[in-house]
PDB file of C-alpha atoms in Angstrom:
ATOM      1  CA  CYS A   1     -58.989  10.673  44.706  1.00  0.00           C
ATOM      2  CA  LEU A   2     -62.312   9.882  46.334  1.00  0.00           C
ATOM      3  CA  ARG A   3     -62.654   8.925  49.966  1.00  0.00           C
ATOM      4  CA  THR A   4     -65.209   6.176  50.515  1.00  0.00           C
ATOM      5  CA  LYS A   5     -66.558   4.436  53.529  1.00  0.00           C
ATOM      6  CA  GLY A   6     -65.061   1.025  54.087  1.00  0.00           C
ATOM      7  CA  ARG A   7     -62.716   1.136  51.111  1.00  0.00           C
ATOM      8  CA  GLY A   8     -60.710   4.197  51.974  1.00  0.00           C
ATOM      9  CA  ASP A   9     -59.262   6.383  49.250  1.00  0.00           C
ATOM     10  CA  CYS A  10     -59.757   5.272  45.686  1.00  0.00           C
ATOM     11  CA  GLN A  11     -58.678   6.705  42.395  1.00  0.00           C
ATOM     12  CA  THR A  12     -61.760   7.906  40.573  1.00  0.00           C
ATOM     13  CA  ARG A  13     -62.477   9.193  37.117  1.00  0.00           C
ATOM     14  CA  VAL A  14     -65.303  11.697  36.830  1.00  0.00           C
ATOM     15  CA  ASP A  15     -67.282  12.114  33.600  1.00  0.00           C
ATOM     16  CA  ILE A  16     -69.822  14.930  33.430  1.00  0.00           C
ATOM     17  CA  SER A  17     -72.276  15.307  30.597  1.00  0.00           C
ATOM     18  CA  SER A  18     -75.411  17.269  29.919  1.00  0.00           C
ATOM     19  CA  PRO A  19     -77.884  15.200  27.888  1.00  0.00           C
ATOM     20  CA  LEU A  20     -80.314  18.080  27.467  1.00  0.00           C
ATOM     21  CA  GLU A  21     -79.688  21.126  25.393  1.00  0.00           C
ATOM     22  CA  ASP A  22     -80.608  23.657  28.065  1.00  0.00           C
ATOM     23  CA  ASP A  23     -78.114  22.169  30.559  1.00  0.00           C
ATOM     24  CA  SER A  24     -80.955  21.814  33.081  1.00  0.00           C
ATOM     25  CA  LEU A  25     -79.891  18.289  33.743  1.00  0.00           C
ATOM     26  CA  CYS A  26     -76.394  17.085  34.442  1.00  0.00           C
ATOM     27  CA  MET A  27     -75.195  13.510  34.479  1.00  0.00           C
ATOM     28  CA  LEU A  28     -72.208  12.560  36.597  1.00  0.00           C
ATOM     29  CA  VAL A  29     -70.485   9.163  36.207  1.00  0.00           C
ATOM     30  CA  LEU A  30     -67.864   8.131  38.749  1.00  0.00           C
ATOM     31  CA  THR A  31     -65.540   5.240  37.770  1.00  0.00           C
ATOM     32  CA  ASP A  32     -63.196   3.541  40.216  1.00  0.00           C
ATOM     33  CA  ILE A  33     -59.830   3.384  38.448  1.00  0.00           C
ATOM     34  CA  SER A  34     -57.778   2.339  41.482  1.00  0.00           C
ATOM     35  CA  GLU A  35     -57.050  -1.085  40.046  1.00  0.00           C
ATOM     36  CA  ARG A  36     -56.089   0.409  36.698  1.00  0.00           C
ATOM     37  CA  MET A  37     -53.758   2.899  38.413  1.00  0.00           C
ATOM     38  CA  ARG A  38     -52.112   0.115  40.436  1.00  0.00           C
ATOM     39  CA  HIS A  39     -51.563  -1.749  37.156  1.00  0.00           C
ATOM     40  CA  LEU A  40     -50.088   1.368  35.546  1.00  0.00           C
ATOM     41  CA  VAL A  41     -47.702   1.827  38.476  1.00  0.00           C
ATOM     42  CA  SER A  42     -46.734  -1.860  38.277  1.00  0.00           C
ATOM     43  CA  LEU A  43     -46.292  -1.503  34.531  1.00  0.00           C
ATOM     44  CA  GLU A  44     -44.044   1.523  35.040  1.00  0.00           C
ATOM     45  CA  ILE A  45     -41.950  -0.409  37.563  1.00  0.00           C
ATOM     46  CA  LEU A  46     -41.691  -3.333  35.132  1.00  0.00           C
ATOM     47  CA  ASN A  47     -40.716  -0.950  32.305  1.00  0.00           C
ATOM     48  CA  ARG A  48     -37.920   0.511  34.438  1.00  0.00           C
ATOM     49  CA  LYS A  49     -36.699  -3.004  35.312  1.00  0.00           C
ATOM     50  CA  LEU A  50     -36.895  -3.983  31.646  1.00  0.00           C
ATOM     51  CA  ALA A  51     -34.914  -0.886  30.647  1.00  0.00           C
ATOM     52  CA  ARG A  52     -32.207  -1.719  33.221  1.00  0.00           C
ATOM     53  CA  ARG A  53     -32.155  -5.352  32.081  1.00  0.00           C
ATOM     54  CA  SER A  54     -31.990  -4.271  28.427  1.00  0.00           C
ATOM     55  CA  SER A  55     -29.089  -1.990  29.289  1.00  0.00           C
ATOM     56  CA  ASP A  56     -27.342  -4.873  31.078  1.00  0.00           C
ATOM     57  CA  LEU A  57     -27.975  -7.160  28.105  1.00  0.00           C
ATOM     58  CA  GLU A  58     -26.686  -4.528  25.671  1.00  0.00           C
ATOM     59  CA  ALA A  59     -23.498  -4.143  27.722  1.00  0.00           C
ATOM     60  CA  ARG A  60     -23.051  -7.929  27.823  1.00  0.00           C
ATOM     61  CA  ASN A  61     -23.709  -8.117  24.095  1.00  0.00           C
ATOM     62  CA  GLN A  62     -20.977  -5.532  23.483  1.00  0.00           C
ATOM     63  CA  GLN A  63     -18.625  -7.583  25.661  1.00  0.00           C
ATOM     64  CA  LEU A  64     -19.454 -10.696  23.636  1.00  0.00           C
ATOM     65  CA  VAL A  65     -18.912  -8.861  20.344  1.00  0.00           C
ATOM     66  CA  ALA A  66     -15.529  -7.666  21.628  1.00  0.00           C
ATOM     67  CA  GLU A  67     -14.657 -11.216  22.763  1.00  0.00           C
ATOM     68  CA  VAL A  68     -15.606 -12.650  19.359  1.00  0.00           C
ATOM     69  CA  ALA A  69     -13.467 -10.000  17.648  1.00  0.00           C
ATOM     70  CA  ARG A  70     -10.557 -10.785  19.991  1.00  0.00           C
ATOM     71  CA  ARG A  71     -10.882 -14.501  19.286  1.00  0.00           C
ATOM     72  CA  GLU A  72     -11.090 -13.914  15.539  1.00  0.00           C
ATOM     73  CA  ALA A  73      -7.951 -11.771  15.728  1.00  0.00           C
ATOM     74  CA  GLY A  74      -6.266 -14.527  17.754  1.00  0.00           C
ATOM     75  CA  GLU A  75      -7.304 -17.110  15.146  1.00  0.00           C
ATOM     76  CA  LEU A  76      -5.913 -14.926  12.349  1.00  0.00           C
ATOM     77  CA  GLN A  77      -2.683 -14.528  14.315  1.00  0.00           C
ATOM     78  CA  ARG A  78      -2.532 -18.296  14.888  1.00  0.00           C
ATOM     79  CA  LEU A  79      -3.037 -18.928  11.153  1.00  0.00           C
ATOM     80  CA  GLU A  80      -0.303 -16.392  10.305  1.00  0.00           C
ATOM     81  CA  LEU A  81       2.103 -18.036  12.759  1.00  0.00           C
ATOM     82  CA  GLN A  82       1.220 -21.434  11.322  1.00  0.00           C
ATOM     83  CA  ARG A  83       1.910 -20.115   7.795  1.00  0.00           C
ATOM     84  CA  ARG A  84       5.261 -18.689   8.947  1.00  0.00           C
ATOM     85  CA  LEU A  85       6.156 -21.987  10.614  1.00  0.00           C
ATOM     86  CA  HIS A  86       5.315 -23.859   7.408  1.00  0.00           C
ATOM     87  CA  THR A  87       7.464 -21.427   5.397  1.00  0.00           C
ATOM     88  CA  SER A  88      10.289 -21.806   7.898  1.00  0.00           C
ATOM     89  CA  GLU A  89      10.069 -25.596   7.685  1.00  0.00           C
ATOM     90  CA  ARG A  90      10.164 -25.387   3.874  1.00  0.00           C
ATOM     91  CA  PHE A  91      13.279 -23.196   4.035  1.00  0.00           C
ATOM     92  CA  GLU A  92      14.858 -25.604   6.505  1.00  0.00           C
ATOM     93  CA  SER A  93      14.145 -28.501   4.125  1.00  0.00           C
ATOM     94  CA  LEU A  94      15.547 -26.468   1.257  1.00  0.00           C
ATOM     95  CA  GLY A  95      18.683 -25.787   3.317  1.00  0.00           C
ATOM     96  CA  LEU A  96      19.110 -29.487   4.057  1.00  0.00           C
ATOM     97  CA  LEU A  97      18.669 -30.317   0.361  1.00  0.00           C
ATOM     98  CA  ALA A  98      21.176 -27.604  -0.604  1.00  0.00           C
ATOM     99  CA  ALA A  99      23.653 -28.945   1.938  1.00  0.00           C
ATOM    100  CA  GLY A 100      23.310 -32.485   0.596  1.00  0.00           C
ATOM    101  CA  VAL A 101      23.730 -31.341  -3.009  1.00  0.00           C
ATOM    102  CA  ALA A 102      26.705 -29.152  -2.042  1.00  0.00           C
ATOM    103  CA  HIS A 103      28.424 -32.064  -0.269  1.00  0.00           C
ATOM    104  CA  ASP A 104      27.890 -34.389  -3.235  1.00  0.00           C
ATOM    105  CA  PHE A 105      29.043 -31.709  -5.677  1.00  0.00           C
ATOM    106  CA  ASN A 106      32.095 -30.957  -3.535  1.00  0.00           C
ATOM    107  CA  ASN A 107      33.010 -34.666  -3.577  1.00  0.00           C
ATOM    108  CA  LEU A 108      32.907 -34.585  -7.400  1.00  0.00           C
ATOM    109  CA  LEU A 109      35.006 -31.411  -7.425  1.00  0.00           C
ATOM    110  CA  VAL A 110      37.671 -33.030  -5.261  1.00  0.00           C
ATOM    111  CA  SER A 111      38.065 -35.675  -7.941  1.00  0.00           C
ATOM    112  CA  VAL A 112      38.196 -33.089 -10.761  1.00  0.00           C
ATOM    113  CA  LEU A 113      40.676 -30.856  -8.893  1.00  0.00           C
ATOM    114  CA  GLY A 114      42.833 -33.809  -7.867  1.00  0.00           C
ATOM    115  CA  ASN A 115      43.061 -35.087 -11.433  1.00  0.00           C
ATOM    116  CA  ALA A 116      43.756 -31.565 -12.760  1.00  0.00           C
ATOM    117  CA  GLU A 117      46.576 -31.225 -10.218  1.00  0.00           C
ATOM    118  CA  LEU A 118      48.022 -34.607 -11.275  1.00  0.00           C
ATOM    119  CA  LEU A 119      47.887 -33.575 -14.930  1.00  0.00           C
ATOM    120  CA  LEU A 120      49.671 -30.291 -14.193  1.00  0.00           C
ATOM    121  CA  ARG A 121      52.512 -32.189 -12.462  1.00  0.00           C
ATOM    122  CA  ARG A 122      52.969 -34.500 -15.415  1.00  0.00           C
ATOM    123  CA  PRO A 123      56.203 -33.798 -17.275  1.00  0.00           C
ATOM    124  CA  GLY A 124      56.078 -33.176 -21.001  1.00  0.00           C
ATOM    125  CA  LEU A 125      52.570 -31.639 -21.021  1.00  0.00           C
ATOM    126  CA  ASN A 126      52.384 -29.085 -23.855  1.00  0.00           C
ATOM    127  CA  ASP A 127      51.501 -25.458 -23.079  1.00  0.00           C
ATOM    128  CA  ASP A 128      47.993 -25.570 -24.613  1.00  0.00           C
ATOM    129  CA  CYS A 129      47.073 -28.598 -22.490  1.00  0.00           C
ATOM    130  CA  ARG A 130      48.676 -27.040 -19.399  1.00  0.00           C
ATOM    131  CA  ARG A 131      46.626 -23.819 -19.953  1.00  0.00           C
ATOM    132  CA  SER A 132      43.405 -25.815 -20.449  1.00  0.00           C
ATOM    133  CA  VAL A 133      44.035 -27.919 -17.333  1.00  0.00           C
ATOM    134  CA  SER A 134      44.855 -24.723 -15.356  1.00  0.00           C
ATOM    135  CA  LEU A 135      41.502 -23.268 -16.470  1.00  0.00           C
ATOM    136  CA  ILE A 136      39.780 -26.506 -15.397  1.00  0.00           C
ATOM    137  CA  LYS A 137      41.513 -26.257 -12.015  1.00  0.00           C
ATOM    138  CA  LEU A 138      40.571 -22.567 -11.656  1.00  0.00           C
ATOM    139  CA  ALA A 139      36.905 -23.286 -12.543  1.00  0.00           C
ATOM    140  CA  GLY A 140      36.911 -26.192 -10.081  1.00  0.00           C
ATOM    141  CA  THR A 141      38.326 -23.940  -7.345  1.00  0.00           C
ATOM    142  CA  HIS A 142      35.592 -21.367  -8.018  1.00  0.00           C
ATOM    143  CA  ALA A 143      32.985 -24.135  -7.961  1.00  0.00           C
ATOM    144  CA  SER A 144      34.411 -25.378  -4.673  1.00  0.00           C
ATOM    145  CA  ASP A 145      34.177 -21.845  -3.213  1.00  0.00           C
ATOM    146  CA  LEU A 146      30.586 -21.708  -4.403  1.00  0.00           C
ATOM    147  CA  THR A 147      29.748 -25.004  -2.673  1.00  0.00           C
ATOM    148  CA  HIS A 148      31.324 -23.698   0.554  1.00  0.00           C
ATOM    149  CA  ARG A 149      29.096 -20.616   0.367  1.00  0.00           C
ATOM    150  CA  LEU A 150      26.108 -22.860  -0.308  1.00  0.00           C
ATOM    151  CA  LEU A 151      27.013 -24.950   2.746  1.00  0.00           C
ATOM    152  CA  GLU A 152      27.334 -21.786   4.843  1.00  0.00           C
ATOM    153  CA  PHE A 153      23.883 -20.693   3.677  1.00  0.00           C
ATOM    154  CA  ALA A 154      22.381 -24.124   4.323  1.00  0.00           C
ATOM    155  CA  GLY A 155      23.886 -24.240   7.802  1.00  0.00           C
ATOM    156  CA  GLY A 156      22.453 -20.851   8.679  1.00  0.00           C
ATOM    157  CA  ARG A 157      25.889 -19.439   9.346  1.00  0.00           C
ATOM    158  CA  ARG A 158      26.831 -15.928   8.371  1.00  0.00           C
ATOM    159  CA  LEU A 159      28.339 -15.832   4.913  1.00  0.00           C
ATOM    160  CA  SER A 160      31.938 -14.720   4.759  1.00  0.00           C
ATOM    161  CA  LEU A 161      32.401 -11.627   2.655  1.00  0.00           C
ATOM    162  CA  SER A 162      35.585 -10.702   0.862  1.00  0.00           C
ATOM    163  CA  ASN A 163      36.811  -8.083  -1.595  1.00  0.00           C
ATOM    164  CA  VAL A 164      37.163  -9.185  -5.199  1.00  0.00           C
ATOM    165  CA  ASP A 165      39.051  -7.707  -8.104  1.00  0.00           C
ATOM    166  CA  LEU A 166      36.227  -7.481 -10.621  1.00  0.00           C
ATOM    167  CA  SER A 167      38.477  -7.159 -13.670  1.00  0.00           C
ATOM    168  CA  THR A 168      40.366 -10.338 -12.709  1.00  0.00           C
ATOM    169  CA  LEU A 169      37.085 -12.134 -12.127  1.00  0.00           C
ATOM    170  CA  VAL A 170      35.742 -11.067 -15.540  1.00  0.00           C
ATOM    171  CA  THR A 171      38.995 -12.077 -17.217  1.00  0.00           C
ATOM    172  CA  GLU A 172      38.856 -15.496 -15.561  1.00  0.00           C
TER     173      GLU A 172
END
């Protein structure tokens, strides 16, 4: 730092050289570097501000990355819920179709069972015919039970469970 008249203190660089070989002469060059030093200080201040701003931007960028990830996860969840809803609607449609088929089939079974019952009440029916009609009636009863279970399934009600004699079922 060099003190000068009228300008006050100024930052100065001093270069000393000896142009002659015997060092009998010395050359001294003084350079005012005050302006350069002020620029360096300003540059340092700007670098610190830039570092803080970069840090702020990095933090905001991380927040944005997290937000994008959260939204992507939400979109995936929405798509999964939409897929489940579509599956549920398909099952509901299938249940309605099953219920309609079961009702129509049950109506046909009523006719078959009613006619089988009328045949069994007919006098003079030989034993072979009576056995065949009884088997038709038994098969119709099983089919009717099956349609009731199908209707329970289609209606979303809990299916009724019961014990079965497996040997009788196989024999039938």
